[in-house]
PDB file of C-alpha atoms and ligand atoms in Angstrom:
ATOM      1  CA  ILE A  67       0.112 -16.994  -8.748  1.00 51.00           C
ATOM      2  CA  TYR A  68       1.613 -15.963 -12.055  1.00 64.00           C
ATOM      3  CA  ILE A  69      -0.636 -16.091 -15.100  1.00 84.00           C
ATOM      4  CA  HIS A  70      -3.814 -14.289 -16.052  1.00 89.00           C
ATOM      5  CA  ASP A  71      -6.048 -17.361 -15.733  1.00 90.00           C
ATOM      6  CA  GLU A  72      -4.853 -17.926 -12.164  1.00 90.00           C
ATOM      7  CA  TYR A  73      -5.589 -14.338 -11.128  1.00 93.00           C
ATOM      8  CA  GLN A  74      -8.970 -14.786 -12.814  1.00 95.00           C
ATOM      9  CA  LYS A  75      -9.657 -17.988 -10.862  1.00 95.00           C
ATOM     10  CA  THR A  76      -8.938 -16.177  -7.609  1.00 95.00           C
ATOM     11  CA  ALA A  77     -11.165 -13.260  -8.640  1.00 97.00           C
ATOM     12  CA  ASP A  78     -13.963 -15.639  -9.721  1.00 97.00           C
ATOM     13  CA  TRP A  79     -13.769 -17.533  -6.418  1.00 97.00           C
ATOM     14  CA  LEU A  80     -14.030 -14.267  -4.459  1.00 98.00           C
ATOM     15  CA  MET A  81     -16.978 -13.092  -6.582  1.00 98.00           C
ATOM     16  CA  SER A  82     -18.732 -16.391  -5.913  1.00 98.00           C
ATOM     17  CA  GLN A  83     -18.274 -15.895  -2.150  1.00 98.00           C
ATOM     18  CA  THR A  84     -19.292 -12.238  -1.768  1.00 98.00           C
ATOM     19  CA  LYS A  85     -21.829  -9.948  -3.382  1.00 97.00           C
ATOM     20  CA  HIS A  86     -19.539  -6.944  -2.924  1.00 98.00           C
ATOM     21  CA  ARG A  87     -17.997  -5.582  -6.136  1.00 98.00           C
ATOM     22  CA  PRO A  88     -15.241  -3.286  -4.888  1.00 98.00           C
ATOM     23  CA  GLN A  89     -14.298   0.042  -6.456  1.00 98.00           C
ATOM     24  CA  VAL A  90     -11.474   0.792  -4.032  1.00 98.00           C
ATOM     25  CA  ALA A  91      -8.748  -1.536  -2.734  1.00 98.00           C
ATOM     26  CA  ILE A  92      -6.812  -0.690   0.419  1.00 97.00           C
ATOM     27  CA  ILE A  93      -3.546  -2.275   1.571  1.00 96.00           C
ATOM     28  CA  CYS A  94      -2.945  -1.782   5.297  1.00 94.00           C
ATOM     29  CA  GLY A  95       0.573  -1.146   6.579  1.00 91.00           C
ATOM     30  CA  SER A  96       2.174  -2.493   9.755  1.00 87.00           C
ATOM     31  CA  GLY A  97      -0.090  -1.708  12.707  1.00 82.00           C
ATOM     32  CA  LEU A  98      -2.695  -0.055  10.469  1.00 86.00           C
ATOM     33  CA  GLY A  99      -4.977  -3.046   9.902  1.00 87.00           C
ATOM     34  CA  MET A 100      -7.836  -1.555  11.912  1.00 87.00           C
ATOM     35  CA  LEU A 101      -8.896   0.355   8.817  1.00 89.00           C
ATOM     36  CA  ALA A 102     -10.550  -2.859   7.686  1.00 93.00           C
ATOM     37  CA  ASP A 103     -12.588  -3.087  10.888  1.00 92.00           C
ATOM     38  CA  THR A 104     -14.517   0.073   9.980  1.00 93.00           C
ATOM     39  CA  LEU A 105     -16.029  -1.421   6.808  1.00 96.00           C
ATOM     40  CA  LYS A 106     -19.810  -1.973   6.996  1.00 95.00           C
ATOM     41  CA  CYS A 107     -21.605  -5.181   5.925  1.00 97.00           C
ATOM     42  CA  GLN A 108     -18.364  -7.108   5.967  1.00 96.00           C
ATOM     43  CA  ASP A 109     -17.454 -10.326   4.238  1.00 97.00           C
ATOM     44  CA  SER A 110     -14.005 -11.475   5.223  1.00 96.00           C
ATOM     45  CA  PHE A 111     -11.724 -14.297   4.131  1.00 97.00           C
ATOM     46  CA  ALA A 112      -8.558 -15.679   5.681  1.00 95.00           C
ATOM     47  CA  TYR A 113      -5.772 -15.629   3.094  1.00 94.00           C
ATOM     48  CA  SER A 114      -5.325 -19.354   3.751  1.00 92.00           C
ATOM     49  CA  ASP A 115      -8.854 -19.986   2.413  1.00 94.00           C
ATOM     50  CA  ILE A 116      -8.446 -17.990  -0.811  1.00 95.00           C
ATOM     51  CA  PRO A 117      -7.282 -20.080  -3.783  1.00 93.00           C
ATOM     52  CA  GLY A 118      -3.971 -18.804  -5.123  1.00 89.00           C
ATOM     53  CA  PHE A 119      -3.325 -16.359  -2.275  1.00 89.00           C
ATOM     54  CA  PRO A 120      -0.012 -16.282  -0.406  1.00 86.00           C
ATOM     55  CA  GLN A 121       0.103 -16.162   3.428  1.00 80.00           C
ATOM     56  CA  SER A 122       1.256 -13.210   5.502  1.00 78.00           C
ATOM     57  CA  THR A 123       3.764 -13.992   8.211  1.00 77.00           C
ATOM     58  CA  VAL A 124       4.589 -10.665   9.904  1.00 77.00           C
ATOM     59  CA  GLN A 125       3.318  -9.574  13.310  1.00 79.00           C
ATOM     60  CA  GLY A 126       0.867  -6.677  12.862  1.00 73.00           C
ATOM     61  CA  HIS A 127      -0.474  -8.155   9.598  1.00 71.00           C
ATOM     62  CA  ALA A 128      -3.559 -10.268  10.286  1.00 80.00           C
ATOM     63  CA  GLY A 129      -3.816 -12.078   6.937  1.00 91.00           C
ATOM     64  CA  ARG A 130      -7.440 -11.372   6.027  1.00 94.00           C
ATOM     65  CA  LEU A 131      -9.138  -9.928   2.982  1.00 96.00           C
ATOM     66  CA  VAL A 132     -12.130  -7.854   4.055  1.00 97.00           C
ATOM     67  CA  PHE A 133     -14.902  -6.622   1.743  1.00 98.00           C
ATOM     68  CA  GLY A 134     -17.405  -3.977   2.811  1.00 98.00           C
ATOM     69  CA  GLU A 135     -18.879  -0.507   2.422  1.00 97.00           C
ATOM     70  CA  LEU A 136     -17.268   2.754   3.442  1.00 96.00           C
ATOM     71  CA  LYS A 137     -19.064   6.049   2.909  1.00 94.00           C
ATOM     72  CA  GLY A 138     -21.148   4.611   0.078  1.00 94.00           C
ATOM     73  CA  LYS A 139     -18.204   3.065  -1.772  1.00 97.00           C
ATOM     74  CA  THR A 140     -17.483  -0.635  -1.935  1.00 98.00           C
ATOM     75  CA  CYS A 141     -13.999  -1.507  -0.730  1.00 98.00           C
ATOM     76  CA  VAL A 142     -11.724  -4.487  -0.389  1.00 98.00           C
ATOM     77  CA  CYS A 143      -9.069  -4.271   2.264  1.00 97.00           C
ATOM     78  CA  MET A 144      -5.895  -6.320   2.668  1.00 95.00           C
ATOM     79  CA  GLN A 145      -5.422  -6.654   6.402  1.00 93.00           C
ATOM     80  CA  GLY A 146      -1.879  -7.869   6.059  1.00 89.00           C
ATOM     81  CA  ARG A 147       0.526  -7.400   3.169  1.00 89.00           C
ATOM     82  CA  PHE A 148       3.173  -9.539   1.527  1.00 91.00           C
ATOM     83  CA  HIS A 149       6.756  -8.355   1.841  1.00 93.00           C
ATOM     84  CA  MET A 150       9.652  -9.346  -0.343  1.00 93.00           C
ATOM     85  CA  TYR A 151      11.693 -10.326   2.731  1.00 94.00           C
ATOM     86  CA  GLU A 152       9.100 -12.969   3.644  1.00 91.00           C
ATOM     87  CA  GLY A 153      10.251 -14.825   0.565  1.00 88.00           C
ATOM     88  CA  HIS A 154       7.151 -14.093  -1.490  1.00 83.00           C
ATOM     89  CA  SER A 155       7.468 -13.659  -5.190  1.00 76.00           C
ATOM     90  CA  LEU A 156       6.883  -9.917  -5.549  1.00 72.00           C
ATOM     91  CA  CYS A 157       3.329  -9.008  -4.774  1.00 71.00           C
ATOM     92  CA  LYS A 158       1.007  -9.176  -7.754  1.00 82.00           C
ATOM     93  CA  VAL A 159      -2.285  -9.855  -5.955  1.00 92.00           C
ATOM     94  CA  VAL A 160      -3.209  -6.290  -6.911  1.00 95.00           C
ATOM     95  CA  ARG A 161      -4.103  -7.822 -10.302  1.00 96.00           C
ATOM     96  CA  VAL A 162      -6.887  -9.748  -8.614  1.00 96.00           C
ATOM     97  CA  PHE A 163      -8.340  -6.404  -7.502  1.00 97.00           C
ATOM     98  CA  LYS A 164      -8.179  -5.149 -11.077  1.00 97.00           C
ATOM     99  CA  LEU A 165     -10.163  -8.216 -12.181  1.00 97.00           C
ATOM    100  CA  LEU A 166     -12.712  -7.549  -9.413  1.00 98.00           C
ATOM    101  CA  GLY A 167     -13.381  -4.150 -11.024  1.00 98.00           C
ATOM    102  CA  VAL A 168     -11.359  -1.949  -8.667  1.00 98.00           C
ATOM    103  CA  ASP A 169     -10.574   1.576  -9.932  1.00 97.00           C
ATOM    104  CA  THR A 170      -8.315   2.967  -7.192  1.00 98.00           C
ATOM    105  CA  LEU A 171      -5.661   1.464  -4.921  1.00 98.00           C
ATOM    106  CA  ILE A 172      -4.870   3.043  -1.560  1.00 98.00           C
ATOM    107  CA  VAL A 173      -1.615   1.889   0.048  1.00 98.00           C
ATOM    108  CA  THR A 174      -0.553   2.667   3.592  1.00 97.00           C
ATOM    109  CA  ASN A 175       2.696   1.778   5.295  1.00 96.00           C
ATOM    110  CA  ALA A 176       4.844   2.368   8.338  1.00 96.00           C
ATOM    111  CA  ALA A 177       8.131   4.071   7.506  1.00 97.00           C
ATOM    112  CA  GLY A 178      11.205   5.594   9.090  1.00 97.00           C
ATOM    113  CA  SER A 179      11.946   9.253   8.400  1.00 98.00           C
ATOM    114  CA  LEU A 180      15.170  10.673   7.004  1.00 97.00           C
ATOM    115  CA  ALA A 181      13.834  14.196   6.477  1.00 97.00           C
ATOM    116  CA  ASP A 182      14.427  16.563   9.395  1.00 94.00           C
ATOM    117  CA  GLY A 183      10.876  17.886   9.092  1.00 95.00           C
ATOM    118  CA  LEU A 184       9.188  14.490   9.519  1.00 97.00           C
ATOM    119  CA  GLN A 185       8.682  13.312  13.111  1.00 96.00           C
ATOM    120  CA  PRO A 186       7.268  10.034  14.468  1.00 96.00           C
ATOM    121  CA  GLY A 187       3.491  10.315  14.315  1.00 96.00           C
ATOM    122  CA  ASP A 188       3.563  12.498  11.178  1.00 97.00           C
ATOM    123  CA  ILE A 189       1.901  11.375   7.982  1.00 97.00           C
ATOM    124  CA  MET A 190       3.681  11.588   4.648  1.00 98.00           C
ATOM    125  CA  VAL A 191       1.586  11.585   1.508  1.00 98.00           C
ATOM    126  CA  ILE A 192       3.707   9.704  -1.019  1.00 98.00           C
ATOM    127  CA  LYS A 193       4.544  11.935  -3.985  1.00 98.00           C
ATOM    128  CA  ASP A 194       6.923   9.483  -5.625  1.00 98.00           C
ATOM    129  CA  HIS A 195       9.057   6.468  -4.800  1.00 98.00           C
ATOM    130  CA  VAL A 196      12.508   5.010  -5.296  1.00 98.00           C
ATOM    131  CA  ASN A 197      12.169   1.285  -5.876  1.00 97.00           C
ATOM    132  CA  PHE A 198      15.670   0.112  -4.966  1.00 97.00           C
ATOM    133  CA  PRO A 199      14.987  -3.625  -5.377  1.00 96.00           C
ATOM    134  CA  GLY A 200      13.141  -2.884  -8.625  1.00 96.00           C
ATOM    135  CA  MET A 201      15.979  -0.810 -10.035  1.00 96.00           C
ATOM    136  CA  GLY A 202      18.306  -3.695  -9.284  1.00 95.00           C
ATOM    137  CA  GLY A 203      16.123  -6.188 -11.149  1.00 94.00           C
ATOM    138  CA  LEU A 204      13.874  -7.476  -8.358  1.00 95.00           C
ATOM    139  CA  ASN A 205      10.848  -6.092 -10.112  1.00 95.00           C
ATOM    140  CA  PRO A 206       7.358  -7.626  -9.997  1.00 94.00           C
ATOM    141  CA  LEU A 207       7.039  -7.054 -13.764  1.00 94.00           C
ATOM    142  CA  THR A 208      10.097  -9.208 -14.525  1.00 93.00           C
ATOM    143  CA  GLY A 209       9.243 -12.107 -16.827  1.00 92.00           C
ATOM    144  CA  PRO A 210       7.096 -12.339 -19.945  1.00 92.00           C
ATOM    145  CA  ASN A 211       4.725  -9.375 -20.112  1.00 94.00           C
ATOM    146  CA  ASP A 212       1.030 -10.142 -19.904  1.00 92.00           C
ATOM    147  CA  ASP A 213      -0.496  -7.655 -22.366  1.00 94.00           C
ATOM    148  CA  LYS A 214      -3.924  -8.357 -20.889  1.00 94.00           C
ATOM    149  CA  PHE A 215      -2.838  -6.384 -17.844  1.00 95.00           C
ATOM    150  CA  GLY A 216      -0.657  -3.668 -19.323  1.00 96.00           C
ATOM    151  CA  PRO A 217       2.282  -2.703 -21.545  1.00 97.00           C
ATOM    152  CA  ARG A 218       5.812  -4.128 -21.458  1.00 96.00           C
ATOM    153  CA  PHE A 219       7.306  -0.735 -20.609  1.00 97.00           C
ATOM    154  CA  PRO A 220       4.911   1.166 -18.346  1.00 97.00           C
ATOM    155  CA  ALA A 221       5.638   4.791 -17.385  1.00 97.00           C
ATOM    156  CA  MET A 222       5.942   5.485 -13.668  1.00 97.00           C
ATOM    157  CA  SER A 223       5.906   9.281 -13.800  1.00 96.00           C
ATOM    158  CA  GLY A 224       2.703  10.419 -12.177  1.00 94.00           C
ATOM    159  CA  CYS A 225       2.002   7.035 -10.574  1.00 97.00           C
ATOM    160  CA  TYR A 226       0.808   8.690  -7.324  1.00 98.00           C
ATOM    161  CA  ASP A 227      -2.298  10.526  -8.531  1.00 98.00           C
ATOM    162  CA  LYS A 228      -1.992  14.281  -8.141  1.00 97.00           C
ATOM    163  CA  GLY A 229      -5.710  14.881  -7.797  1.00 97.00           C
ATOM    164  CA  LEU A 230      -6.015  12.458  -4.894  1.00 98.00           C
ATOM    165  CA  ARG A 231      -2.957  13.992  -3.220  1.00 98.00           C
ATOM    166  CA  CYS A 232      -4.630  17.410  -3.380  1.00 97.00           C
ATOM    167  CA  VAL A 233      -7.880  16.044  -1.949  1.00 97.00           C
ATOM    168  CA  ALA A 234      -5.931  14.376   0.867  1.00 98.00           C
ATOM    169  CA  MET A 235      -4.341  17.692   1.847  1.00 97.00           C
ATOM    170  CA  GLU A 236      -7.795  19.329   1.887  1.00 97.00           C
ATOM    171  CA  VAL A 237      -9.123  16.512   4.047  1.00 97.00           C
ATOM    172  CA  ALA A 238      -6.192  16.967   6.444  1.00 98.00           C
ATOM    173  CA  LYS A 239      -7.105  20.644   6.826  1.00 97.00           C
ATOM    174  CA  GLN A 240     -10.723  19.774   7.452  1.00 97.00           C
ATOM    175  CA  LEU A 241      -9.741  17.234  10.129  1.00 97.00           C
ATOM    176  CA  GLY A 242      -7.317  19.692  11.735  1.00 97.00           C
ATOM    177  CA  VAL A 243      -4.258  17.514  11.102  1.00 97.00           C
ATOM    178  CA  ALA A 244      -2.618  19.504   8.285  1.00 97.00           C
ATOM    179  CA  ASN A 245       0.231  20.366  10.679  1.00 97.00           C
ATOM    180  CA  ILE A 246       1.328  16.704  10.818  1.00 97.00           C
ATOM    181  CA  MET A 247       0.969  15.987   7.111  1.00 98.00           C
ATOM    182  CA  GLN A 248       3.258  16.728   4.160  1.00 97.00           C
ATOM    183  CA  GLU A 249       4.274  15.204   0.850  1.00 98.00           C
ATOM    184  CA  GLY A 250       7.519  13.336   0.326  1.00 98.00           C
ATOM    185  CA  VAL A 251       9.472  10.616  -1.444  1.00 98.00           C
ATOM    186  CA  TYR A 252       9.345   7.013  -0.152  1.00 98.00           C
ATOM    187  CA  ALA A 253      12.154   4.569  -0.798  1.00 98.00           C
ATOM    188  CA  MET A 254      11.739   0.830  -0.660  1.00 98.00           C
ATOM    189  CA  VAL A 255      14.643  -1.250   0.595  1.00 98.00           C
ATOM    190  CA  GLY A 256      14.583  -5.037   0.755  1.00 96.00           C
ATOM    191  CA  GLY A 257      14.835  -5.460   4.527  1.00 94.00           C
ATOM    192  CA  PRO A 258      14.232  -7.230   6.849  1.00 97.00           C
ATOM    193  CA  ASN A 259      17.051  -5.537   8.742  1.00 97.00           C
ATOM    194  CA  PHE A 260      16.649  -1.841   9.436  1.00 97.00           C
ATOM    195  CA  GLU A 261      19.211   0.489   7.855  1.00 97.00           C
ATOM    196  CA  SER A 262      22.800   0.832   8.982  1.00 96.00           C
ATOM    197  CA  ILE A 263      23.911   4.384   9.723  1.00 96.00           C
ATOM    198  CA  ALA A 264      25.915   4.538   6.496  1.00 97.00           C
ATOM    199  CA  GLU A 265      22.865   3.342   4.523  1.00 97.00           C
ATOM    200  CA  ALA A 266      20.679   5.921   6.275  1.00 97.00           C
ATOM    201  CA  ARG A 267      23.121   8.694   5.367  1.00 97.00           C
ATOM    202  CA  LEU A 268      23.209   7.523   1.786  1.00 97.00           C
ATOM    203  CA  LEU A 269      19.406   7.544   1.517  1.00 97.00           C
ATOM    204  CA  HIS A 270      19.290  10.996   3.093  1.00 97.00           C
ATOM    205  CA  ARG A 271      21.825  12.391   0.643  1.00 96.00           C
ATOM    206  CA  LEU A 272      19.855  10.914  -2.225  1.00 96.00           C
ATOM    207  CA  GLY A 273      16.824  12.978  -1.249  1.00 94.00           C
ATOM    208  CA  VAL A 274      14.694  10.212   0.243  1.00 98.00           C
ATOM    209  CA  ASP A 275      12.224  11.451   2.885  1.00 98.00           C
ATOM    210  CA  ALA A 276      11.014   8.112   4.294  1.00 98.00           C
ATOM    211  CA  VAL A 277      12.120   4.502   4.010  1.00 98.00           C
ATOM    212  CA  GLY A 278      10.304   1.189   4.328  1.00 98.00           C
ATOM    213  CA  MET A 279      10.267  -2.369   3.006  1.00 97.00           C
ATOM    214  CA  SER A 280       7.073  -2.467   0.958  1.00 97.00           C
ATOM    215  CA  THR A 281       4.665  -0.528  -1.260  1.00 97.00           C
ATOM    216  CA  ALA A 282       6.780   0.095  -4.387  1.00 97.00           C
ATOM    217  CA  PRO A 283       6.087  -3.328  -5.995  1.00 96.00           C
ATOM    218  CA  GLU A 284       2.360  -2.979  -5.282  1.00 97.00           C
ATOM    219  CA  VAL A 285       2.309   0.468  -6.880  1.00 98.00           C
ATOM    220  CA  VAL A 286       4.304  -0.711  -9.916  1.00 97.00           C
ATOM    221  CA  VAL A 287       1.858  -3.579 -10.510  1.00 97.00           C
ATOM    222  CA  ALA A 288      -1.149  -1.290  -9.966  1.00 97.00           C
ATOM    223  CA  THR A 289       0.166   1.375 -12.337  1.00 98.00           C
ATOM    224  CA  HIS A 290       0.990  -1.283 -14.944  1.00 97.00           C
ATOM    225  CA  CYS A 291      -2.645  -2.444 -15.006  1.00 97.00           C
ATOM    226  CA  GLY A 292      -4.069   1.067 -15.052  1.00 97.00           C
ATOM    227  CA  LEU A 293      -5.182   1.553 -11.449  1.00 98.00           C
ATOM    228  CA  ARG A 294      -5.149   5.011  -9.895  1.00 98.00           C
ATOM    229  CA  VAL A 295      -2.965   5.059  -6.773  1.00 98.00           C
ATOM    230  CA  PHE A 296      -2.874   6.987  -3.513  1.00 98.00           C
ATOM    231  CA  GLY A 297      -0.227   6.211  -0.892  1.00 98.00           C
ATOM    232  CA  LEU A 298       0.617   7.389   2.584  1.00 98.00           C
ATOM    233  CA  SER A 299       3.379   6.589   5.068  1.00 97.00           C
ATOM    234  CA  LEU A 300       2.866   6.826   8.781  1.00 97.00           C
ATOM    235  CA  ILE A 301       6.228   7.918  10.173  1.00 97.00           C
ATOM    236  CA  THR A 302       6.889   5.541  13.060  1.00 96.00           C
ATOM    237  CA  ASN A 303      10.513   6.379  13.843  1.00 96.00           C
ATOM    238  CA  LYS A 304      13.445   8.545  12.890  1.00 96.00           C
ATOM    239  CA  VAL A 305      16.109   6.600  11.059  1.00 97.00           C
ATOM    240  CA  VAL A 306      19.352   6.837  13.027  1.00 95.00           C
ATOM    241  CA  LYS A 307      21.844   8.859  10.968  1.00 93.00           C
ATOM    242  CA  SER A 308      24.458   9.738  13.583  1.00 91.00           C
ATOM    243  CA  TYR A 309      27.133   7.617  15.235  1.00 93.00           C
ATOM    244  CA  GLU A 310      26.538   9.696  18.404  1.00 91.00           C
ATOM    245  CA  ASP A 311      22.887   8.604  18.575  1.00 87.00           C
ATOM    246  CA  SER A 312      22.294   5.665  20.939  1.00 82.00           C
ATOM    247  CA  GLU A 313      18.648   5.097  19.900  1.00 84.00           C
ATOM    248  CA  SER A 314      17.662   2.143  17.794  1.00 85.00           C
ATOM    249  CA  VAL A 315      14.466   1.163  16.013  1.00 88.00           C
ATOM    250  CA  ASN A 316      12.436  -2.020  16.556  1.00 87.00           C
ATOM    251  CA  HIS A 317       9.219  -3.479  15.147  1.00 90.00           C
ATOM    252  CA  ASP A 318       7.270  -3.200  18.438  1.00 89.00           C
ATOM    253  CA  GLY A 319       7.960   0.533  18.460  1.00 87.00           C
ATOM    254  CA  VAL A 320       6.754   0.722  14.850  1.00 88.00           C
ATOM    255  CA  LEU A 321       3.495  -1.054  15.780  1.00 90.00           C
ATOM    256  CA  GLU A 322       3.023   1.174  18.840  1.00 89.00           C
ATOM    257  CA  VAL A 323       3.094   4.392  16.772  1.00 89.00           C
ATOM    258  CA  GLY A 324       0.692   2.658  14.381  1.00 88.00           C
ATOM    259  CA  ARG A 325      -1.725   2.113  17.269  1.00 90.00           C
ATOM    260  CA  LEU A 326      -1.396   5.723  18.468  1.00 92.00           C
ATOM    261  CA  ARG A 327      -2.146   7.161  15.038  1.00 93.00           C
ATOM    262  CA  SER A 328      -4.487   4.488  13.710  1.00 92.00           C
ATOM    263  CA  HIS A 329      -7.567   6.620  14.302  1.00 93.00           C
ATOM    264  CA  THR A 330      -6.169   9.607  12.398  1.00 95.00           C
ATOM    265  CA  VAL A 331      -5.061   7.439   9.475  1.00 95.00           C
ATOM    266  CA  GLN A 332      -8.459   5.795   9.407  1.00 94.00           C
ATOM    267  CA  GLN A 333     -10.261   9.173   9.408  1.00 95.00           C
ATOM    268  CA  LEU A 334      -8.078  10.473   6.592  1.00 96.00           C
ATOM    269  CA  VAL A 335      -8.575   7.422   4.393  1.00 96.00           C
ATOM    270  CA  THR A 336     -12.320   7.289   5.108  1.00 96.00           C
ATOM    271  CA  GLU A 337     -12.814  10.942   4.224  1.00 97.00           C
ATOM    272  CA  LEU A 338     -10.643  10.618   1.111  1.00 97.00           C
ATOM    273  CA  ILE A 339     -12.735   7.665  -0.062  1.00 97.00           C
ATOM    274  CA  SER A 340     -15.900   9.593   0.671  1.00 96.00           C
ATOM    275  CA  ARG A 341     -14.767  12.449  -1.559  1.00 96.00           C
ATOM    276  CA  MET A 342     -13.193  10.533  -4.411  1.00 93.00           C
ATOM    277  CA  GLU A 343     -14.938  10.115  -7.714  1.00 87.00           C
ATOM    278  CA  ILE A 344     -14.882   6.631  -9.115  1.00 85.00           C
ATOM    279  CA  ASN A 345     -14.516   5.805 -12.787  1.00 80.00           C
ATOM    280  CA  ASN A 346     -16.691   2.803 -13.252  1.00 68.00           C
ATOM    281  CA  ASN A 347     -14.247   0.033 -14.062  1.00 57.00           C
ATOM    282  CA  THR A 348     -16.621  -2.901 -14.179  1.00 51.00           C
ATOM    283  CA  THR A 349     -15.677  -3.508 -17.804  1.00 45.00           C
ATOM    284  CA  THR A 350     -11.991  -3.570 -16.667  1.00 46.00           C
ATOM    285  CA  ASP A 351     -10.992  -1.482 -19.668  1.00 45.00           C
ATOM    286  CA  ASN A 352      -7.329  -2.494 -19.626  1.00 45.00           C
ATOM    287  CA  VAL A 353      -8.076  -6.181 -19.316  1.00 46.00           C
ATOM    288  CA  ALA A 354      -9.255  -8.234 -22.254  1.00 39.00           C
TER     289      ALA A 354
HETATM  290  O1  R1P B 245       5.593  -1.447   5.021  1.00 58.70           O
HETATM  291  P1  R1P B 245       4.790  -1.994   6.165  1.00 58.70           P
HETATM  292  O2  R1P B 245       4.081  -3.249   5.815  1.00 58.70           O
HETATM  293  O3  R1P B 245       3.862  -0.970   6.764  1.00 58.70           O
HETATM  294  O4  R1P B 245       5.835  -2.398   7.325  1.00 58.70           O
HETATM  295  C1  R1P B 245       6.996  -1.679   7.709  1.00 58.70           C
HETATM  296  O5  R1P B 245       7.238  -2.033   9.053  1.00 58.70           O
HETATM  297  C2  R1P B 245       8.067  -3.226   9.113  1.00 58.70           C
HETATM  298  C3  R1P B 245       9.248  -2.908   9.998  1.00 58.70           C
HETATM  299  O6  R1P B 245       8.856  -2.531  11.283  1.00 58.70           O
HETATM  300  C4  R1P B 245       8.498  -3.501   7.688  1.00 58.70           C
HETATM  301  O7  R1P B 245       7.739  -4.548   7.146  1.00 58.70           O
HETATM  302  C5  R1P B 245       8.240  -2.188   6.995  1.00 58.70           C
HETATM  303  O8  R1P B 245       8.029  -2.350   5.593  1.00 58.70           O
END
């Protein structure tokens, strides 16, 4: 879907099917879809039944939109995301969430670590990103700008909300998992192949802490339309940087670490949502 009226049609259809009016949207990363299962009073929709919605095709991404309550806040959860490598036009369904009245977007992903201090099973709170496809022109905001959503030239400094990052670190302390959590920079590459050793070394030298194949377009679209964003990467593997290293990464291994840490990620996100203050966005201030 491309134009405002089409996003609006999708939002109107969803509002006719559920009484929930979400304040928080959550996008679940590979193997992290169980977050959606914890929502209370659920209404859920297969992507294939939602007018204007693309389909998700990757194992570990169920393809359902789930509405429900979490710690007194109304949430909508994408159990399954759309990746550029699936051939989707870059993900703009976040705009539907804006039209539903959402104030805050939470993105989670599985990522490989380049930083020596980040081990599989660790959680990286995303401080900033490098949007490699975006910098090269594969940007979800390419095309005529829709002023109803946001400006032609949106700033991206500060796109990962500092306040929410601080709260997340406090929550980690409270849950006793501060030792596995730190902030870092996420880089998006196009995929679907994992990095070559030379590419991994390049990313490392550029100061990237973790790499994956998603998230940046979602955050660009969210920031453009004025949503507050929090993001975290579950580190599922170390990216191979040495020609002496005989290990190699695969998607099943990524999903397995997701399963092992799913409970911790779910606790963190739940507690963060519980503590966050919501700016009532029902008038969708940025949207005419
Ligand atoms: O970013 P998410 O959806 O968590 O998935 C990550 O895991 C997959 C590779 O195993 C890729 O799709 C990568 O982007």
